[in-house]
PDB file of C-alpha atoms in Angstrom:
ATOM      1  CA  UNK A   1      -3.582 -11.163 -11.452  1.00  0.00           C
ATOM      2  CA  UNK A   2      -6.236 -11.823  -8.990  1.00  0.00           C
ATOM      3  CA  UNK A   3      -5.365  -9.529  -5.726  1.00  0.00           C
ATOM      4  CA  UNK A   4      -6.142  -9.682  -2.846  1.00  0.00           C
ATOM      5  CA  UNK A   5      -6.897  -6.195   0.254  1.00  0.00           C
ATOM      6  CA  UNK A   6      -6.706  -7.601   3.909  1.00  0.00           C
ATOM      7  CA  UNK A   7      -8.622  -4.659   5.355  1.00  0.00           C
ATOM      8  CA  UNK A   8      -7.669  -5.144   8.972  1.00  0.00           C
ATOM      9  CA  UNK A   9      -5.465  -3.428  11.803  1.00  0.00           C
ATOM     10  CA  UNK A  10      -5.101  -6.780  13.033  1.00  0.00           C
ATOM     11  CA  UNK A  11      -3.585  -7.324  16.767  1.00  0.00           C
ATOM     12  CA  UNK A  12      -2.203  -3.706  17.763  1.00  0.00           C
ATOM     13  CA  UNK A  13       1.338  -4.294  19.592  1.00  0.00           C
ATOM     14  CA  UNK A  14       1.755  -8.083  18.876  1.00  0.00           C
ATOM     15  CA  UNK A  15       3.758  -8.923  15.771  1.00  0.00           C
ATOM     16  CA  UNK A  16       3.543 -12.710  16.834  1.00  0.00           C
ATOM     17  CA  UNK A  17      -0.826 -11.960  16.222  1.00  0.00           C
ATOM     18  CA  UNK A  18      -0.633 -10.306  13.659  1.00  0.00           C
ATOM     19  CA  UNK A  19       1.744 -12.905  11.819  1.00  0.00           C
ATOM     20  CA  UNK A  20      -0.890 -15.754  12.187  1.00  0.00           C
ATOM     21  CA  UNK A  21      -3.711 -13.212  11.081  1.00  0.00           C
ATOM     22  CA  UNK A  22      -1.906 -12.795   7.918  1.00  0.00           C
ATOM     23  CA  UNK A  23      -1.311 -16.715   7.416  1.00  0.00           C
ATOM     24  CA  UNK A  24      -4.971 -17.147   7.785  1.00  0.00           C
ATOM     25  CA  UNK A  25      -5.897 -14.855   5.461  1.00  0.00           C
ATOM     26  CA  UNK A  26      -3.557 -15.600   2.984  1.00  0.00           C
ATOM     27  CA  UNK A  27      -4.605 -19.319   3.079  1.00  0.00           C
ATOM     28  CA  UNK A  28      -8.662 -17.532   2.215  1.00  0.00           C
ATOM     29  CA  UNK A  29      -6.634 -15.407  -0.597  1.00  0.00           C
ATOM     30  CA  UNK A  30      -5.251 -18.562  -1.839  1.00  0.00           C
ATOM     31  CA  UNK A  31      -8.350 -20.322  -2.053  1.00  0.00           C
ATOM     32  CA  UNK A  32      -9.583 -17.397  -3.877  1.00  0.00           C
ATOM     33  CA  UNK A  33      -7.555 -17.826  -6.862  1.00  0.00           C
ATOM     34  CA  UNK A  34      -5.355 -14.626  -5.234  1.00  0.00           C
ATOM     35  CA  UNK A  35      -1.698 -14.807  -6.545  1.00  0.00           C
ATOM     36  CA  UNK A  36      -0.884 -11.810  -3.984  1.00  0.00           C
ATOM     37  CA  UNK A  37      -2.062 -10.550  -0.723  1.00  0.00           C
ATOM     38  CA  UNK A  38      -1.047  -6.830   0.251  1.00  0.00           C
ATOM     39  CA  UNK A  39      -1.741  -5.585   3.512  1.00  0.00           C
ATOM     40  CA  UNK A  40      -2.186  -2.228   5.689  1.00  0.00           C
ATOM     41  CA  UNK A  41      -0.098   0.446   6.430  1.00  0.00           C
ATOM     42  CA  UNK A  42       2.097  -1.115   9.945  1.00  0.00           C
ATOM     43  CA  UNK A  43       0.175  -4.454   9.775  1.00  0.00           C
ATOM     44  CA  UNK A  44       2.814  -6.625  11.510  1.00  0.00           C
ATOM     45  CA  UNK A  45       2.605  -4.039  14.630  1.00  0.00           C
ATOM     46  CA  UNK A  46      -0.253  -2.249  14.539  1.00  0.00           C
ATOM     47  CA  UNK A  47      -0.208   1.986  14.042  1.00  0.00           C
ATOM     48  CA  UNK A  48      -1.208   3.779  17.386  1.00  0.00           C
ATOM     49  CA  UNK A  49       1.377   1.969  19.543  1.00  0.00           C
ATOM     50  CA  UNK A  50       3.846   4.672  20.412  1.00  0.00           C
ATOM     51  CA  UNK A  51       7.261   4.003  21.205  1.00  0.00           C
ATOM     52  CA  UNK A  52       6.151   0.654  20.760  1.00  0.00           C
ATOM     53  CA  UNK A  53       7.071   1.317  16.821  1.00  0.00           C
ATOM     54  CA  UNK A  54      10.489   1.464  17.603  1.00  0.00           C
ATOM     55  CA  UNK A  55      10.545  -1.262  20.321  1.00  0.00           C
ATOM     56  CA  UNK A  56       9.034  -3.703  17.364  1.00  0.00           C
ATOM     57  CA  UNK A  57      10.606  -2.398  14.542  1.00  0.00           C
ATOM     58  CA  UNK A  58      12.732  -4.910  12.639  1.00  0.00           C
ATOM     59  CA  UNK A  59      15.145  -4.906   9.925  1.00  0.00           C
ATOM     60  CA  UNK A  60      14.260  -5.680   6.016  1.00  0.00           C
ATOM     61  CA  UNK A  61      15.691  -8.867   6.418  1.00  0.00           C
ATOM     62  CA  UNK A  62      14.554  -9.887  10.382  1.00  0.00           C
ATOM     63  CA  UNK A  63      12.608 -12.471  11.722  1.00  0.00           C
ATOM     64  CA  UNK A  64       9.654 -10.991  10.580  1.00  0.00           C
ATOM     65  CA  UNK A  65      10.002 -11.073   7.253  1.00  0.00           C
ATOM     66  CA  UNK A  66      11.830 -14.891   7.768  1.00  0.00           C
ATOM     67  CA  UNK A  67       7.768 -15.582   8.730  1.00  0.00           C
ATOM     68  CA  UNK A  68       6.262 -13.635   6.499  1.00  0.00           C
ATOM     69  CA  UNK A  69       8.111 -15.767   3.371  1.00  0.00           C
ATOM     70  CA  UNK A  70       7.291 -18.595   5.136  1.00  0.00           C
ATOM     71  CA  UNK A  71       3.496 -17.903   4.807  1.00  0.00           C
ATOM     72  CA  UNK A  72       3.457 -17.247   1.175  1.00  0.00           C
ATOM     73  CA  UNK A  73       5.313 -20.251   0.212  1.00  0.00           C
ATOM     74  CA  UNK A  74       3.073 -21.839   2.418  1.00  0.00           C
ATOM     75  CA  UNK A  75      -0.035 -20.782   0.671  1.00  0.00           C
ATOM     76  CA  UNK A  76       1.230 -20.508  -2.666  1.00  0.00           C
ATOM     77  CA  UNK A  77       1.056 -15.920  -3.135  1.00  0.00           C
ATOM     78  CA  UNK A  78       3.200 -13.299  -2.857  1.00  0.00           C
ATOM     79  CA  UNK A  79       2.835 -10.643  -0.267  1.00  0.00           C
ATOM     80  CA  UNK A  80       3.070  -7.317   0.142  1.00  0.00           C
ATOM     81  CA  UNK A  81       2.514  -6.066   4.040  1.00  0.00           C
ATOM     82  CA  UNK A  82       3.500  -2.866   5.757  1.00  0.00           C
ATOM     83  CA  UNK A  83       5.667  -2.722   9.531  1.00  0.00           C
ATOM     84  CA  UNK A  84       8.650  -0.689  10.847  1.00  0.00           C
ATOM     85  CA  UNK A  85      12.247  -0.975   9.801  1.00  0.00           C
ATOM     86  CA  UNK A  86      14.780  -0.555  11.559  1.00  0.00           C
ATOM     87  CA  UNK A  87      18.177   0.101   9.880  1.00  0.00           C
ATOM     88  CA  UNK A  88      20.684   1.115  12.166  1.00  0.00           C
ATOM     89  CA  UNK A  89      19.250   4.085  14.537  1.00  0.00           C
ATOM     90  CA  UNK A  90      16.555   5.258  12.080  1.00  0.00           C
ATOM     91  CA  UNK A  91      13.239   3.739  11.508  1.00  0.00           C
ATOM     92  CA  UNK A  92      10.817   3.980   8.573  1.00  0.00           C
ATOM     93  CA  UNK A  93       7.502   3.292   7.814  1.00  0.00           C
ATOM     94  CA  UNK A  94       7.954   0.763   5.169  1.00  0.00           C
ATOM     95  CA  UNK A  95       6.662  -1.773   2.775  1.00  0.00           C
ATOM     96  CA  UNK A  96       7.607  -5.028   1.798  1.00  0.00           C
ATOM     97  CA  UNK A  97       6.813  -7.171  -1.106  1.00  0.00           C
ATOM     98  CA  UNK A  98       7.658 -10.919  -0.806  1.00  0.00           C
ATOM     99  CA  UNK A  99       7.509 -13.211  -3.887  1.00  0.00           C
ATOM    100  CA  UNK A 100       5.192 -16.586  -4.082  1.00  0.00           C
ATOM    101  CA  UNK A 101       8.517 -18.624  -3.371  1.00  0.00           C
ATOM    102  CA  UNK A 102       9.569 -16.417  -0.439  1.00  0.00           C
ATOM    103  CA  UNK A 103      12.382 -14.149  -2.302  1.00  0.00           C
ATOM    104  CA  UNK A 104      11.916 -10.537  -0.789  1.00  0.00           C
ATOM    105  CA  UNK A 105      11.490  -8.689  -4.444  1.00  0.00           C
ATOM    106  CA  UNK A 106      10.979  -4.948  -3.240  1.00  0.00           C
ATOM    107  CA  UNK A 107      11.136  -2.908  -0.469  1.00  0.00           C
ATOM    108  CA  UNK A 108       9.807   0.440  -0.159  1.00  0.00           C
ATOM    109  CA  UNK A 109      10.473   3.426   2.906  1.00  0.00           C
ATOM    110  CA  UNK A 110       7.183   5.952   3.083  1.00  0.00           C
ATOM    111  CA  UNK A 111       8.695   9.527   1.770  1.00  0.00           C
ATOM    112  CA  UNK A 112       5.890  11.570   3.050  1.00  0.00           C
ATOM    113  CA  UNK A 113       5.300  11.280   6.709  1.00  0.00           C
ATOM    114  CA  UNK A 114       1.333  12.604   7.616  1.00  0.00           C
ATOM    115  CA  UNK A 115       1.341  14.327  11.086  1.00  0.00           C
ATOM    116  CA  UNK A 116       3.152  14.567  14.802  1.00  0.00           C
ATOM    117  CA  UNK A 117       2.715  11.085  15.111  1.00  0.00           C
ATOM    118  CA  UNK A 118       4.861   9.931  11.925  1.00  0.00           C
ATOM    119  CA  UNK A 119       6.970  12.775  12.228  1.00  0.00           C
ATOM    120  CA  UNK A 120       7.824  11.703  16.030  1.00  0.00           C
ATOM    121  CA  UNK A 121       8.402   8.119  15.184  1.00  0.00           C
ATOM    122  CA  UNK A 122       9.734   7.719  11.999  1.00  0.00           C
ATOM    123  CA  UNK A 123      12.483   9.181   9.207  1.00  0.00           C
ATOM    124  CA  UNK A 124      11.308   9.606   5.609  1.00  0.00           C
ATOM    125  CA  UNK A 125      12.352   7.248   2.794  1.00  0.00           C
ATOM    126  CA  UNK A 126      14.291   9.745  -0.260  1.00  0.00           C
ATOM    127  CA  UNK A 127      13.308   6.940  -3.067  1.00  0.00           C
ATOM    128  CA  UNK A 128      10.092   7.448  -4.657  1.00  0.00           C
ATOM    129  CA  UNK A 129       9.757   4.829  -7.257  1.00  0.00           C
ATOM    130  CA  UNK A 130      10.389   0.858  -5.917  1.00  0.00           C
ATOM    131  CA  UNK A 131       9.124  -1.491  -8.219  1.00  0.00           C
ATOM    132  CA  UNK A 132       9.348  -5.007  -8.505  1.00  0.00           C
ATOM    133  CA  UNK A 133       8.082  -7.574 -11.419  1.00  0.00           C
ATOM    134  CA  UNK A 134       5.278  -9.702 -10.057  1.00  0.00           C
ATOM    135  CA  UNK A 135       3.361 -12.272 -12.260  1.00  0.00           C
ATOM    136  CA  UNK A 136       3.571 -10.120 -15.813  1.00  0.00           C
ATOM    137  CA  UNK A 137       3.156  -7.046 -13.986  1.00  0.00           C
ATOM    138  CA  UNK A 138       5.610  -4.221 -12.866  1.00  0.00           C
ATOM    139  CA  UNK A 139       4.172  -3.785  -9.617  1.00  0.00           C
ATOM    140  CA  UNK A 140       4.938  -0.620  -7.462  1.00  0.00           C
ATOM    141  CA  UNK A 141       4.782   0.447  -3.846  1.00  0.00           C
ATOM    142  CA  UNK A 142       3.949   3.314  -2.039  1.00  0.00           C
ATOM    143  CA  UNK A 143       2.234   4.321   1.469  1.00  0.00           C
ATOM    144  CA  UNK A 144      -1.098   5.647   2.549  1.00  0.00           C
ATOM    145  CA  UNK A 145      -0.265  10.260   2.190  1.00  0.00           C
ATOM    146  CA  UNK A 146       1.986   9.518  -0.517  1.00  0.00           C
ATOM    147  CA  UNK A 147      -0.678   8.205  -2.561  1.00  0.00           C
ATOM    148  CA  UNK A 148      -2.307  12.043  -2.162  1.00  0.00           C
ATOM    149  CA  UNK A 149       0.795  13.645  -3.922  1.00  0.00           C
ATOM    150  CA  UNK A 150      -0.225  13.575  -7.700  1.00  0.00           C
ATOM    151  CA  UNK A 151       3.663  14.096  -8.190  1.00  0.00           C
ATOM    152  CA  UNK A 152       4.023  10.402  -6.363  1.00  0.00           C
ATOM    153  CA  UNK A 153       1.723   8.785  -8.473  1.00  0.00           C
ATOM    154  CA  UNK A 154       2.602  10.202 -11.803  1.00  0.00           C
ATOM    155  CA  UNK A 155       6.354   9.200 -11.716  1.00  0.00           C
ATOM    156  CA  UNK A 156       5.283   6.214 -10.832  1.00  0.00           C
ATOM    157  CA  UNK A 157       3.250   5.883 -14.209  1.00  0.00           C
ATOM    158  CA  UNK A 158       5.881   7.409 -16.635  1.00  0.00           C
ATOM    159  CA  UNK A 159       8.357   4.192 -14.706  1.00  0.00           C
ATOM    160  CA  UNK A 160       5.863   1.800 -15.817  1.00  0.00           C
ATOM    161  CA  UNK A 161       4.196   1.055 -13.130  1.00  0.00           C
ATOM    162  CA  UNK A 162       1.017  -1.254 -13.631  1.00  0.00           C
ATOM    163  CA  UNK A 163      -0.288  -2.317 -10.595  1.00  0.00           C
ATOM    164  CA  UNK A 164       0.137   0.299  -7.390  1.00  0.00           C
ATOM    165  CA  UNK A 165      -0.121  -1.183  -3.997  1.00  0.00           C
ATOM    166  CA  UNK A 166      -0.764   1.456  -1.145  1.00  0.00           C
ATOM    167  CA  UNK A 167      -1.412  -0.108   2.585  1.00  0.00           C
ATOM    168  CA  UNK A 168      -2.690   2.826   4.281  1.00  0.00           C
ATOM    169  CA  UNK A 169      -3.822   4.045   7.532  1.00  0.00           C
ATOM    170  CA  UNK A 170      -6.593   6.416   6.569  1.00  0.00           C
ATOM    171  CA  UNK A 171      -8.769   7.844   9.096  1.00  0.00           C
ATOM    172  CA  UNK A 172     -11.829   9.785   9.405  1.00  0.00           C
ATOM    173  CA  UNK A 173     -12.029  12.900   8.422  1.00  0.00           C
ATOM    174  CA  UNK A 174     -10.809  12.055   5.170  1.00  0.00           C
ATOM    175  CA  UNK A 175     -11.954   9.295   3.867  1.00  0.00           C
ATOM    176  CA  UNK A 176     -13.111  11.062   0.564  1.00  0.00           C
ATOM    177  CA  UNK A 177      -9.465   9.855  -0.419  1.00  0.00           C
ATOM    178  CA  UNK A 178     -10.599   6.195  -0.966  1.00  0.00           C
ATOM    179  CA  UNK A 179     -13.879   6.915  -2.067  1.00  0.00           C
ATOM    180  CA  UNK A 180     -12.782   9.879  -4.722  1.00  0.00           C
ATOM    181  CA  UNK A 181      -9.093  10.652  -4.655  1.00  0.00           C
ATOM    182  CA  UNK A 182      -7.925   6.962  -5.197  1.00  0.00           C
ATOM    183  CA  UNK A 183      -9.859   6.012  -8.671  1.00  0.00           C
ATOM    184  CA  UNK A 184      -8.771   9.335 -10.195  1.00  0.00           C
ATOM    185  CA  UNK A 185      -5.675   8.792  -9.453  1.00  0.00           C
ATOM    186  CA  UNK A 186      -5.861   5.400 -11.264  1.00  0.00           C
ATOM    187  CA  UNK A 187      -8.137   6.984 -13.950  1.00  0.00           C
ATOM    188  CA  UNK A 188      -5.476  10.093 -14.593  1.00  0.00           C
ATOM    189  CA  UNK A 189      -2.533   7.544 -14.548  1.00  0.00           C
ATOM    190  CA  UNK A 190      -3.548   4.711 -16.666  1.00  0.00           C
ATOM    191  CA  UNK A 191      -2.712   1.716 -13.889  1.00  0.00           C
ATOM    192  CA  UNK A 192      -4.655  -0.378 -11.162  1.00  0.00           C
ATOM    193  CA  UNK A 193      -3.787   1.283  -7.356  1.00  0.00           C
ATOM    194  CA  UNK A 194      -4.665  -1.451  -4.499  1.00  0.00           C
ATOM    195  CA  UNK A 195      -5.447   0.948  -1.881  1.00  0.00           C
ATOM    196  CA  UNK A 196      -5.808  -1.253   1.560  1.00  0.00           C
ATOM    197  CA  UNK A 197      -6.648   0.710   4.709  1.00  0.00           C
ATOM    198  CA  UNK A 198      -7.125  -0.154   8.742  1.00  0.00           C
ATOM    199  CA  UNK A 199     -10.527  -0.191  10.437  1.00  0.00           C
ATOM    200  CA  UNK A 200     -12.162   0.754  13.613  1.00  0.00           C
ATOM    201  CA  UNK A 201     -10.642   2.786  16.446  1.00  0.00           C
ATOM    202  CA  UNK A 202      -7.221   2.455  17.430  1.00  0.00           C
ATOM    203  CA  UNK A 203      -5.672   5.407  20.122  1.00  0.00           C
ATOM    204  CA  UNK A 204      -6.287   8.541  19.547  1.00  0.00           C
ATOM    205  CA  UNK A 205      -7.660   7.297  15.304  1.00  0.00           C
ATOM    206  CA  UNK A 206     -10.398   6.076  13.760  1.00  0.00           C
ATOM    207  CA  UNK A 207      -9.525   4.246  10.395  1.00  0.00           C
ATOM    208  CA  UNK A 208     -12.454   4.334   7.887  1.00  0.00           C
ATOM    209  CA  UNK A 209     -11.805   1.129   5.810  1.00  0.00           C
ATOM    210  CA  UNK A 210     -12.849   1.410   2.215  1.00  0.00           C
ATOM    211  CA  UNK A 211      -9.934  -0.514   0.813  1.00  0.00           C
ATOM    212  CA  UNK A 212     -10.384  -0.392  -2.962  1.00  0.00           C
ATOM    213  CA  UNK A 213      -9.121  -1.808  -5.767  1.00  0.00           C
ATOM    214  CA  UNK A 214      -9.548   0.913  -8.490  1.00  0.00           C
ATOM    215  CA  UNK A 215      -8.896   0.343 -12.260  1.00  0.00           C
ATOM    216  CA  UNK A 216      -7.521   2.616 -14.842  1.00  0.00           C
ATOM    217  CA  UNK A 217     -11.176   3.636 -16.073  1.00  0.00           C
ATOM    218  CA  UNK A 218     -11.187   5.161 -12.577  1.00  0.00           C
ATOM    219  CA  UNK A 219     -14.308   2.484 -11.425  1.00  0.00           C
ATOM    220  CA  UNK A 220     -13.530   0.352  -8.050  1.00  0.00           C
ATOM    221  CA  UNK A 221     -13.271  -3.137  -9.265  1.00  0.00           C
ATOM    222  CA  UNK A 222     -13.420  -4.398  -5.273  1.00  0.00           C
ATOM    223  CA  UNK A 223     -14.419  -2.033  -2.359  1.00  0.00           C
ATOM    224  CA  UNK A 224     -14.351  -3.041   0.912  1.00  0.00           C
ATOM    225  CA  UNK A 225     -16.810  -1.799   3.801  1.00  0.00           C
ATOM    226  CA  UNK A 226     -16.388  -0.361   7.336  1.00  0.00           C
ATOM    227  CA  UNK A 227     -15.326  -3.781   9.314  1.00  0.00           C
ATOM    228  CA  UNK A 228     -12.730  -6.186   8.881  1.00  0.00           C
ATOM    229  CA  UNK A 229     -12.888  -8.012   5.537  1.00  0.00           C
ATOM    230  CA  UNK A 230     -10.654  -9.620   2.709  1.00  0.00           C
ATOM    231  CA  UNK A 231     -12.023  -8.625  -1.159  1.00  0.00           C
ATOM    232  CA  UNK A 232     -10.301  -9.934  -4.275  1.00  0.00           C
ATOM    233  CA  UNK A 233     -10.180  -8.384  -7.938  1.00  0.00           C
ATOM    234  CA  UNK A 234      -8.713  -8.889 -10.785  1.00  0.00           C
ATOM    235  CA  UNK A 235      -5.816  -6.858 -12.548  1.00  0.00           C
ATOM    236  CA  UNK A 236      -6.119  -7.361 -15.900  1.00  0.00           C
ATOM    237  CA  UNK A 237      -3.386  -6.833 -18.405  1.00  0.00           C
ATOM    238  CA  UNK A 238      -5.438  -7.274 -21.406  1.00  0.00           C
ATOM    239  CA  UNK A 239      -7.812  -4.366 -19.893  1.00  0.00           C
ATOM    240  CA  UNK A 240      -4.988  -2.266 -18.648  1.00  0.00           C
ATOM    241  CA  UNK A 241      -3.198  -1.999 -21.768  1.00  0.00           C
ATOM    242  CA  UNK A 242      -6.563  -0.964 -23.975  1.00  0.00           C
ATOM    243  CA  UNK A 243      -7.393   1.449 -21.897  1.00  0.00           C
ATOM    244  CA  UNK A 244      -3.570   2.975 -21.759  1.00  0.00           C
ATOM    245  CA  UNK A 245      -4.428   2.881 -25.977  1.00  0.00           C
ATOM    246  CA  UNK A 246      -7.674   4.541 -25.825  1.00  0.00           C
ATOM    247  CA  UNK A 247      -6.665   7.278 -22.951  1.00  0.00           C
ATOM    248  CA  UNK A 248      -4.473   9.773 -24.046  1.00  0.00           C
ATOM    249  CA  UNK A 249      -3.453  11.687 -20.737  1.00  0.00           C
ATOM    250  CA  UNK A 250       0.474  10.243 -20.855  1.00  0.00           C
ATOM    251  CA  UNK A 251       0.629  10.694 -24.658  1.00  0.00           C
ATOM    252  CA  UNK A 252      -0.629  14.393 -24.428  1.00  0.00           C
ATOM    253  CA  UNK A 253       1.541  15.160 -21.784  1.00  0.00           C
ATOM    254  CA  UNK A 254       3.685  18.515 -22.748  1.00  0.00           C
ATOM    255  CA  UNK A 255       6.654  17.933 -19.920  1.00  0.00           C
ATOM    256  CA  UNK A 256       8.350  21.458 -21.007  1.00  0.00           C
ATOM    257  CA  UNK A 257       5.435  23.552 -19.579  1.00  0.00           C
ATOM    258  CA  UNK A 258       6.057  21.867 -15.977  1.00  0.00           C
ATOM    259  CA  UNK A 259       9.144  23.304 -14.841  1.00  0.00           C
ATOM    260  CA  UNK A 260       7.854  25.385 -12.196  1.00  0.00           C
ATOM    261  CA  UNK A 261       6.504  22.204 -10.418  1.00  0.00           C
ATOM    262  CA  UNK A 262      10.123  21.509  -9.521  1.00  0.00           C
TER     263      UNK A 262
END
């Protein structure tokens, strides 16, 4: 499945903006032979906004995501783009994944919240594994710091998981997580993670870009630079399921010598 990373923080603080950035570049993902689109960590909203986040924050099922099915049965993809949910008086940091004919197939709450700012704004999802079945793939979501626990990743892999989308809000320091952490994590997990990051300076952040698509032989099969951009790669079943024969990490696994990593 040919897959799309819109790196871009888009419009900070204007959901309207940041809707029509997302049509636009899912119309270029389209065109691209893309059949999904997956987005940043807070796309709709923008990251650095403050109380904003909870001002903006909608539920699952809101206008938002009304708009957001609109645009992929518009264009023909399914989408996958991160904002704030509200569900009664808590918000999360969440993920959505919207089919090609605009049915919402997955929805996924961030579990590990990275700093003051996340801890101040949000509450943390308690379900680890969401997956969804997207175009012969069981597709699975997750957000930005999660991606960093190896515990995360791995349950995601003994579920099934094939393809791993992770919008993300990485900033400098630390971006030796897209250029090193993200392929091994791929490579030690036998599955394609769609890592898709913000760029440039936003508040008090800088977000480094990088957005990669990384297969499971742990090489970026699309890597993105330091400025807005949209980059498309292939997931390949064919390859994903040779490699998963040849590597042996899952197979060798010995599960009864982990106990005290619970």
């Amino acid at each position: 499945m040919r897959t799309a990373l819109l790196q871009s923080s888009g419009r900070p603080g204007s959901t309207v903006e940041n809707l029509r950035v997302l049509d636009e570049a899912a119309g270029r993902a389209a065109a691209g032979g893309a059949g999904l689109l997956v987005t940043s960590e807070l796309f709709l909203t923008g990251y650095a906004i403050g109380d904003d986040i909870g001002r903006l924050a909608e539920p699952a099922d809101g206008d938002a995501a009304g708009a957001v099915a609109k645009t992929a049965t518009r264009h023909g993809l399914a989408v996958a783009y991160g904002y704030p949910e509200r569900a009664g008086e808590s918000v999360f940091n969440s993920v959505q994944l919207i089919s090609a004919d605009g049915a919402r197939l997955a929805n996924y709450r961030k579990t590990h919240l990275f700093g003051c700012f996340e801890h101040d704004h949000f509450v943390p999802g308690e379900q680890p594994v969401v997956q969804a079945e997207l175009n012969g793939l069981t597709v699975g979501l997750m957000i930005c710091y999660d991606v960093e626990f190896p515990e995360n990743v791995r349950a995601h892999a003994l579920a099934g998981t094939d393809l791993l989308l992770v919008p993300t809000a990485q900033m400098h320091p630390f971006q030796f997580v897209a250029e090193s952490v993200v392929p091994v994590r791929a490579f030690e997990n036998q599955m394609y993670v769609a890592y898709v990051n913000r760029v440039g300076r936003e508040g008090e952040f800088e977000f480094v870009g990088l957005s990669v698509l990384a297969g499971p032989d742990g090489t970026a099969r699309a890597r993105a630079g330091r400025a807005e951009e949209l980059v498309l790669a292939d997931a390949d079943p064919a390859f994903l399921a040779a490699s998963r024969e040849a590597n042996p990490y899952l197979k060798d696994r010995r599960p009864g010598l982990y106990g005290s990593l619970a």
